[in-house]
Every structure is written in C-alpha cells, then in structure tokens.
Amino acid sequence: MPFPLEERRALLGVKGVGPTVIARLEQMGIESLSHLSSANALDIVSNAAAIVGSTCWKNSPQARSAIHAAIAFAQSRHA
C-alpha cells in the first residue's frame, strides 16, 4: 500500500525527495510518515542500493541527504 496522498504530497515538498525516493521507500514497505519516522537512514540507502543493484544510493551524498531530510520531516510530524 502506498503513502497516503496527503503524506506523499508533503514528502514531495522536502528538498531532494521526489517520486523515485518515495517509490523506493514504498518498495521497502515504508508506506507512512509514522513508519518513516522510526526508520534508519543507513538501512534505507543500503536496501535501496540492493533493490536497484547499484551502490549509487549508498554512496551518493544527495541520496543520503534526501533520506535524512525525509526522516527528519517524518519525525517532525510524528513527534
């Protein structure tokens, strides 16, 4: 099940977070801000790298930054 529409729209407003980032989160079973707020950024980028078969997610400062920003946003909404 994907992120609820309101949460998806909110995440798209976070710098660096686009449809691909959200799609990867959903592929990992992260489908709500509540779930994302307790996630670990390193686990997410490692799993995303495994999903796409490339280390770009794990090694990219932009990808790590986007995931950190998404988690911080989720935590601010579910503190």
Coordinates of C-alpha atoms in Angstrom, one line a residue:
M1 CA 0.0 0.0 0.0
P2 CA 1.5 3.4 -0.9
F3 CA 1.9 6.5 1.2
P4 CA -1.5 8.3 1.7
L5 CA -1.9 11.1 -0.8
E6 CA -1.5 13.9 1.8
E7 CA 1.7 12.4 3.1
R8 CA 3.1 11.8 -0.4
R9 CA 2.4 15.5 -1.3
A10 CA 4.1 16.6 2.0
L11 CA 7.1 14.4 1.3
L12 CA 7.4 15.8 -2.2
G13 CA 7.9 19.2 -0.6
V14 CA 11.0 18.0 1.2
K15 CA 14.2 19.1 -0.6
G16 CA 15.7 16.2 -2.5
V17 CA 12.7 13.9 -2.2
G18 CA 11.0 13.1 -5.4
P19 CA 8.8 10.3 -6.8
T20 CA 11.7 7.9 -7.1
V21 CA 12.7 8.3 -3.5
I22 CA 9.1 7.7 -2.4
A23 CA 8.9 4.7 -4.7
R24 CA 12.0 3.1 -3.2
L25 CA 10.6 3.7 0.3
E26 CA 7.4 2.0 -0.7
Q27 CA 9.3 -0.9 -2.2
M28 CA 10.9 -1.4 1.2
G29 CA 7.5 -1.4 2.9
I30 CA 7.8 2.1 4.3
E31 CA 4.3 3.5 3.5
S32 CA 3.6 6.1 6.1
L33 CA 5.3 9.0 7.8
S34 CA 4.8 7.2 11.1
H35 CA 6.8 4.2 9.8
L36 CA 9.4 6.5 8.2
S37 CA 9.9 8.5 11.4
S38 CA 11.4 5.4 13.1
A39 CA 13.5 4.3 10.1
N40 CA 17.3 4.3 9.9
A41 CA 18.8 6.2 7.0
L42 CA 21.7 3.8 6.5
D43 CA 19.4 0.9 6.4
I44 CA 17.2 2.7 3.8
V45 CA 20.1 3.6 1.4
S46 CA 21.6 0.1 1.8
N47 CA 18.3 -1.5 0.9
A48 CA 17.7 0.9 -1.9
A49 CA 21.1 0.1 -3.3
A50 CA 20.3 -3.6 -3.2
I51 CA 16.9 -3.1 -4.9
V52 CA 18.4 -1.3 -7.8
G53 CA 21.5 -3.4 -8.0
S54 CA 23.8 -0.4 -7.7
T55 CA 25.8 1.3 -5.0
C56 CA 24.7 4.8 -6.1
W57 CA 22.1 5.0 -3.4
K58 CA 24.5 4.1 -0.7
N59 CA 27.4 6.2 -2.0
S60 CA 25.5 9.3 -3.2
P61 CA 25.6 12.3 -0.8
Q62 CA 22.4 13.5 -2.4
A63 CA 20.5 10.3 -1.8
R64 CA 21.7 10.1 1.8
S65 CA 20.7 13.8 2.3
A66 CA 17.3 13.2 0.8
I67 CA 16.6 10.2 3.1
H68 CA 17.9 12.1 6.2
A69 CA 15.6 15.0 5.3
A70 CA 12.6 12.7 4.7
I71 CA 13.2 11.0 8.1
A72 CA 13.6 14.4 9.8
F73 CA 10.4 15.6 8.2
A74 CA 8.5 12.4 9.3
Q75 CA 9.8 12.8 12.8
S76 CA 8.7 16.4 13.0
R77 CA 5.2 15.4 12.0
H78 CA 5.1 12.4 14.4
A79 CA 7.0 13.7 17.5

